[in-house]
Coordinates of C-alpha atoms in Angstrom, one line a residue:
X1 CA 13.2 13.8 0.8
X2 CA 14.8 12.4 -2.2
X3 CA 14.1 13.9 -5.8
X4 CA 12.7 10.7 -7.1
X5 CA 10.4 10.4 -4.4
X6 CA 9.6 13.9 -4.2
X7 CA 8.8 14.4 -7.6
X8 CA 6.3 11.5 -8.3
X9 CA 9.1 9.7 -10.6
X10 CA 9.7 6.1 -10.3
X11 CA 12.3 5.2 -7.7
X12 CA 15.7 4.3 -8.4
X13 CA 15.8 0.4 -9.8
X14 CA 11.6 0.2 -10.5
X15 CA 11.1 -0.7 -14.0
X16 CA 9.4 1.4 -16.3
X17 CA 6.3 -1.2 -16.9
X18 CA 5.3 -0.5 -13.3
X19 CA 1.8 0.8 -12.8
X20 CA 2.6 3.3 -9.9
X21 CA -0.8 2.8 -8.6
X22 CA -1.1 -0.9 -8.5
X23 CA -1.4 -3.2 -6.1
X24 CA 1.1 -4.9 -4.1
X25 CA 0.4 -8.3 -3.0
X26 CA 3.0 -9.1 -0.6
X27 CA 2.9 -12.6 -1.1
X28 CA 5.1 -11.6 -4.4
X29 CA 7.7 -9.7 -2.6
X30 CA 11.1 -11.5 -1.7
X31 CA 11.3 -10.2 1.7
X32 CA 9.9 -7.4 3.6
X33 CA 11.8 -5.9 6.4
X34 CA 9.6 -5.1 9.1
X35 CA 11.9 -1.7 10.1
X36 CA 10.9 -0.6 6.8
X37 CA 7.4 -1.4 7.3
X38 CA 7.5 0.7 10.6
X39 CA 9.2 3.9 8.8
X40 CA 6.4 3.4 6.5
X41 CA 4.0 3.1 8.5
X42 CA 4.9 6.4 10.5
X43 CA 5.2 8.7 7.5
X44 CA 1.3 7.6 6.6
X45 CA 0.0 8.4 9.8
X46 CA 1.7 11.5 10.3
X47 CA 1.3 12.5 6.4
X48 CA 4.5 14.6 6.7
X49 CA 8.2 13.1 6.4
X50 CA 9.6 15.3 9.0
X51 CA 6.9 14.7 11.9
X52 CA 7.4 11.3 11.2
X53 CA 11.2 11.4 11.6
X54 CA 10.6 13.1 15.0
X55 CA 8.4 10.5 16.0
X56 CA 10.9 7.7 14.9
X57 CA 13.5 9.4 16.5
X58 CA 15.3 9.9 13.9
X59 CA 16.4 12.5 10.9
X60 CA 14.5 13.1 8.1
X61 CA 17.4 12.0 5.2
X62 CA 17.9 8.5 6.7
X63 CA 14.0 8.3 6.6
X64 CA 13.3 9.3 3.3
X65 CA 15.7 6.6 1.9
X66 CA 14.4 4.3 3.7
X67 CA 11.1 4.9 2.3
X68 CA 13.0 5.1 -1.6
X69 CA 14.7 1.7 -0.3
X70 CA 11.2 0.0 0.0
X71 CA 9.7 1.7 -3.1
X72 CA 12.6 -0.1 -4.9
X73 CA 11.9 -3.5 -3.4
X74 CA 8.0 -2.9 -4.0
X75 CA 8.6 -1.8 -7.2
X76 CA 5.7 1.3 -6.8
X77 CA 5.4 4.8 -5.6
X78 CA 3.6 4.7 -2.2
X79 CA 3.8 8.5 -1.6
X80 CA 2.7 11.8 -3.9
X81 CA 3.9 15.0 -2.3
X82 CA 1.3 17.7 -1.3
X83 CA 2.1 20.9 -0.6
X84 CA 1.7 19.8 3.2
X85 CA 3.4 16.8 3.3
X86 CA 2.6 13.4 1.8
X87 CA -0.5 11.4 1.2
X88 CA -0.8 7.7 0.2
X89 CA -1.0 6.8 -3.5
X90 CA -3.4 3.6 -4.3
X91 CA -0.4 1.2 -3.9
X92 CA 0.5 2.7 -0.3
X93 CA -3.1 2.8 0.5
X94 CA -3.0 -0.9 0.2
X95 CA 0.5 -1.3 1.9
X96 CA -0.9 0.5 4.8
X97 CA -3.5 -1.7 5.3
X98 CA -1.2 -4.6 4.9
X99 CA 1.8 -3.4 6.7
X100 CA -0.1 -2.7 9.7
X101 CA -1.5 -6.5 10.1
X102 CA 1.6 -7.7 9.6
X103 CA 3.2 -5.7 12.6
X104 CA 0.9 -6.1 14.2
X105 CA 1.2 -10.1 13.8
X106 CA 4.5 -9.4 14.9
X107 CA 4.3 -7.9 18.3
X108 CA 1.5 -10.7 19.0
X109 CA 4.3 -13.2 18.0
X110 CA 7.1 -11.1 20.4
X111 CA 4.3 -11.2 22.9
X112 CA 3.6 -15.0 22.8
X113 CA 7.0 -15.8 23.1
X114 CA 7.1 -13.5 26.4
X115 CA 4.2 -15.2 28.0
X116 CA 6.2 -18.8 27.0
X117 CA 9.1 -17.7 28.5
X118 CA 7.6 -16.7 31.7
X119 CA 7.8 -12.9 31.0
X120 CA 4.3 -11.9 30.4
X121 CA 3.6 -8.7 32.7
X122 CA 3.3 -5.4 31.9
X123 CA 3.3 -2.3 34.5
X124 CA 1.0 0.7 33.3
X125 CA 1.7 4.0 34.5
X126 CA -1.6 6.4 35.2
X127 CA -1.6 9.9 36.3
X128 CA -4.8 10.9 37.8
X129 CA -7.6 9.8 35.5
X130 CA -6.0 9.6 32.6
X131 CA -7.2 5.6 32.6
X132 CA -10.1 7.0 32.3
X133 CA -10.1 9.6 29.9
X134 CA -8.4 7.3 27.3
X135 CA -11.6 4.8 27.7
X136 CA -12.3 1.2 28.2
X137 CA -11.4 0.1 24.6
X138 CA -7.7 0.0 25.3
X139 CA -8.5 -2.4 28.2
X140 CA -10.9 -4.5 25.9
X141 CA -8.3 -4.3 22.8
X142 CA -5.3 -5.0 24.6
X143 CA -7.1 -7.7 26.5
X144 CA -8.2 -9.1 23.4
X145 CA -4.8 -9.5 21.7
X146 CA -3.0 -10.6 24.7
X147 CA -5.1 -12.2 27.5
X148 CA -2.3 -14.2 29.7
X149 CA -0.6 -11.1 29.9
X150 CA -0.4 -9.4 33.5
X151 CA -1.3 -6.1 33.4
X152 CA -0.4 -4.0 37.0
X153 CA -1.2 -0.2 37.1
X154 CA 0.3 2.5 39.3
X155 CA -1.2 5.3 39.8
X156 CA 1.1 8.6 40.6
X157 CA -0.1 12.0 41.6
X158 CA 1.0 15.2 40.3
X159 CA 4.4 15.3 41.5
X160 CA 5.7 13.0 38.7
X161 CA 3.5 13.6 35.3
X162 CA 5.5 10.6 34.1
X163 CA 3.9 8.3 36.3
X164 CA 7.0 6.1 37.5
X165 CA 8.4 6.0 33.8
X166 CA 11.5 8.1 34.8
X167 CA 12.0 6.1 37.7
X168 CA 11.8 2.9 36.1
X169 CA 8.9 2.0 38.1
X170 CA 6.2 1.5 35.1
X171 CA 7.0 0.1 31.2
X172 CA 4.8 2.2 29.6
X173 CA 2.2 5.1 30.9
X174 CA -0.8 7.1 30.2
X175 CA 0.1 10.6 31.3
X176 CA -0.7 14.4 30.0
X177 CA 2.1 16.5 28.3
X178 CA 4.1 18.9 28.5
X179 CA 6.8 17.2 31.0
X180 CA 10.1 17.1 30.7
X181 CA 10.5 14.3 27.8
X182 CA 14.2 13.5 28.0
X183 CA 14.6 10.1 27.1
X184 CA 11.4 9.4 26.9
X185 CA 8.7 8.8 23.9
X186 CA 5.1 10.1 23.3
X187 CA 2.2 9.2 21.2
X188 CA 0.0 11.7 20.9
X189 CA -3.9 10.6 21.6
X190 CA -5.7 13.5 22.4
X191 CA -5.7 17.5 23.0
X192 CA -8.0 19.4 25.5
X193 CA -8.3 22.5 25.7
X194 CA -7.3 24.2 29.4
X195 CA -10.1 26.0 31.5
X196 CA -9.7 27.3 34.6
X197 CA -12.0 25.7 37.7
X198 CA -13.6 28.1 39.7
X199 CA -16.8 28.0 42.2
X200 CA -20.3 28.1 40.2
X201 CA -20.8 31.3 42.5
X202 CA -17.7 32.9 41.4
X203 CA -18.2 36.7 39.5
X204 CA -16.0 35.1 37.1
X205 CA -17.9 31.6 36.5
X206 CA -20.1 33.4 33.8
X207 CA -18.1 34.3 31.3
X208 CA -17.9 32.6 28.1
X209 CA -13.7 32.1 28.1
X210 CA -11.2 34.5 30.7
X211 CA -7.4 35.3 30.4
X212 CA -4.7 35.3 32.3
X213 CA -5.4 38.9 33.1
X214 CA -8.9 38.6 34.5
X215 CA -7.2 36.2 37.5
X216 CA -4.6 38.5 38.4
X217 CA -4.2 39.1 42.7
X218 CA -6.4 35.4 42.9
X219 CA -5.1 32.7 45.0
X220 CA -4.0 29.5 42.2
X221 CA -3.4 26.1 43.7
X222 CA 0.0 25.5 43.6
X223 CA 2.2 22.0 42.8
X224 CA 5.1 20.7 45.0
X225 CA 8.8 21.9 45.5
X226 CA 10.6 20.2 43.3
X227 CA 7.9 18.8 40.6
X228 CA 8.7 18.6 37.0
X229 CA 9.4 22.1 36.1
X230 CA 8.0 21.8 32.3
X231 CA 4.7 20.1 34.1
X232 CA 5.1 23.1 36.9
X233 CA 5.1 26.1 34.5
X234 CA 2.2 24.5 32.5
X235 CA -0.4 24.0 35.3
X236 CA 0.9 26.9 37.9
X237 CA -0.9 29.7 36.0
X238 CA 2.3 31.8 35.5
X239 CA 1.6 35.0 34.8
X240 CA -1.2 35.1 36.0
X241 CA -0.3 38.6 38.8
X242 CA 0.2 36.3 42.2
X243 CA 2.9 36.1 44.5
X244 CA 5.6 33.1 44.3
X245 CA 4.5 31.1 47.4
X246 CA 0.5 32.2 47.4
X247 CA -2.2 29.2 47.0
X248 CA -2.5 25.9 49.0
X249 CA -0.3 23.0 47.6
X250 CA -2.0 20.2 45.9
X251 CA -1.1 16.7 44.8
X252 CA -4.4 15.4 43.3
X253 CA -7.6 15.8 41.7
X254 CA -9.2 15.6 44.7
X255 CA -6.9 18.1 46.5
X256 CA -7.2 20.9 43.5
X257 CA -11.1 21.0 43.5
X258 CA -11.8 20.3 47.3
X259 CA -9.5 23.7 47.4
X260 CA -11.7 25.6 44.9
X261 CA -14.6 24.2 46.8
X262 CA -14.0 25.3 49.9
X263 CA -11.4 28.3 50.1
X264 CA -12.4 29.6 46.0
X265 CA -8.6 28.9 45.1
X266 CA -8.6 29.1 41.3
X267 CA -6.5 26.1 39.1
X268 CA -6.0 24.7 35.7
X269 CA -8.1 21.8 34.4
X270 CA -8.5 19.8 31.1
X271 CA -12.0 21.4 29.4
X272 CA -14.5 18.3 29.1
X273 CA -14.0 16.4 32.9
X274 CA -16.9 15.8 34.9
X275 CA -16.9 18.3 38.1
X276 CA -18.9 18.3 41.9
X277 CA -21.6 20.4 42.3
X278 CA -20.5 24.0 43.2
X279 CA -17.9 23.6 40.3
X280 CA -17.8 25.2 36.6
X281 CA -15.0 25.5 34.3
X282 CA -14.5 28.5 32.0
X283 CA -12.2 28.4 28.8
X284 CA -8.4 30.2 29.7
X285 CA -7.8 32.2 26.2
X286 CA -4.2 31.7 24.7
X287 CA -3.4 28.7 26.8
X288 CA -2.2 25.5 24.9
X289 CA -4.2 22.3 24.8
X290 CA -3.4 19.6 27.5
X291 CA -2.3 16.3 25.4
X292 CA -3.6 13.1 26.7
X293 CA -0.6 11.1 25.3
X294 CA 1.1 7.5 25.8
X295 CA 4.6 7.7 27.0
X296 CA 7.4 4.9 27.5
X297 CA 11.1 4.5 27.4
X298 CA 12.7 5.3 24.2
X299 CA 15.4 2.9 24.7
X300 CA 12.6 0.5 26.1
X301 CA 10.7 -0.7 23.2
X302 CA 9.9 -4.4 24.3
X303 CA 6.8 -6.2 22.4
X304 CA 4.1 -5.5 25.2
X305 CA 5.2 -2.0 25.4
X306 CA 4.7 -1.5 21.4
X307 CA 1.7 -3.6 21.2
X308 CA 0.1 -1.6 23.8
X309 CA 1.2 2.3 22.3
X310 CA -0.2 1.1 19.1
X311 CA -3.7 -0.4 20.4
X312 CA -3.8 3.1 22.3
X313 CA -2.9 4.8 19.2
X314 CA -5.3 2.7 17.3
X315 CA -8.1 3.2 19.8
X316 CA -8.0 6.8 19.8
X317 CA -7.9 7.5 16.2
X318 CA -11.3 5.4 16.1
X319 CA -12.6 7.8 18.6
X320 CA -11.9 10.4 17.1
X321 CA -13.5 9.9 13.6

């Protein structure tokens, strides 16, 4: 981050009579580049310059000066630095709000220019319930904003955790990290904690939270030759004292519990998901959360693809206040 910016001193090329808390209307500026509006945009969400670079894809430097760049144009500081990161002054506050109706504008505009060219569709990736999970507000939102755009889902199973995005089967999906993110972008939604699934008359299925420990000689449902090998090591309870090899193979939802059901097989699960009867779900200690995220292309960026990460994004932070 630059000094100027850094140190809460006006920005190269601001004059001194600026009010570094005023507001900007943007009807006064001369022109507004949207890219800038975007980098801006990111840094307030993420409140931290360098999480915001990773997001954009991008290094920090070129990102800070592109924020000083559109400080100069505005002609007012937009960040203060904390000892965290950054928070919004009283003229970025007001940018925010601003800067996100007018991209927002924009991707409609992109997207109405799809549909009038004949190019309105958009195929949704889903692994498992994840649909579900991110609610019926996406549906209603994205509806909303784009209603002559066709809208196909595929659903995958757990062999591909990026739901036909690697393949180039899908423009955009709604998946659960960690997977092998190579090319690809997230948004983060949501984190679960892990539990592990076990039968309600399991001696284990009272505890308050186990460890990896506790399940050691137990027979874990196991994921496919071959799967995504960040997914693999995630879900397959590593660890955990069994032999490679041991536990029935499972491809679904419906697989992993009807094999705790029936044979007392012991799995992974995101905490907070509705189970059968005959089914609990105790906290795992020391695992990491499950992230619900959005994922597409990062060299894929079309306007339906953007307009549908950001009502996603959009959606979930209102859930989550």
């Amino acid at each position: 981050m630059g000094r100027a910016w850094a140190q809460g001193t006006a920005p190269t090329g601001v004059a001194s009579k600026t009010c570094p808390d005023a507001p900007i209307p943007l009807r006064y500026c001369r022109r507004v580049d949207l890219r800038l509006l975007r980098y801006f945009v990111a840094v307030a969400e993420e409140r931290h310059v360098g999480r915001a670079a990773v997001r954009l894809h991008m290094t920090q430097p070129p990102l800070s000066r592109a924020v000083r760049q559109l400080e100069g144009e505005l002609g007012a500081l937009l960040f203060a630095r904390t000892p965290t990161g950054v928070v919004l002054t009283a003229a970025g506050t007001v940018l925010y709000d601003e800067a996100r109706t007018l991209l927002e504008r924009a991707e409609q505009v992109r997207a109405r220019v799809a549909v009038a060219a004949g190019s309105a569709s958009l195929t949704v990736g889903v692994l498992a319930d994840s649909a579900e999970q991110v609610g019926g507000g996406l549906v209603e939102s994205f509806r909303r904003k784009h209603p002559r755009v066709r809208v196909n889902l595929r659903e995958t199973d757990f062999t591909d955790p990026t739901a036909g995005l690697r393949a180039g089967l899908v423009d955009v999906a709604l998946t659960r990290a960690p997977f092998d993110d190579r090319g690809i972008s997230t948004h983060l939604l949501r984190s679960d904690p892990v539990g592990v699934v076990l039968r309600s008359d399991d001696p284990l299925a009272g505890r308050d939270r186990l460890s990896l420990p506790d399940l050691d000689g137990r027979s874990w449902f196991r994921l496919p030759e071959g799967t995504d090998p960040v997914w693999r090591a995630f879900w397959d309870g590593a660890g955990a004292g069994r032999e490679p090899g041991e536990g029935p193979v499972v491809r679904t939802v419906h697989e992993c519990l009807q094999a705790v059901l029936w044979n007392g097989t012991v799995g992974l699960t995101p905490m907070g998901h509705a189970l059968p009867d005959g089914l609990t779900v105790v906290r795992l200690h020391g695992q990491p959360d499950s992230r619900l995220v959005v994922a597409w292309g990062a060299r894929d960026t079309g306007p339906l693809v953007r307009s549908f990460v950001r009502t996603a994004a959009v959606g979930a932070r209102a859930v989550r206040r």
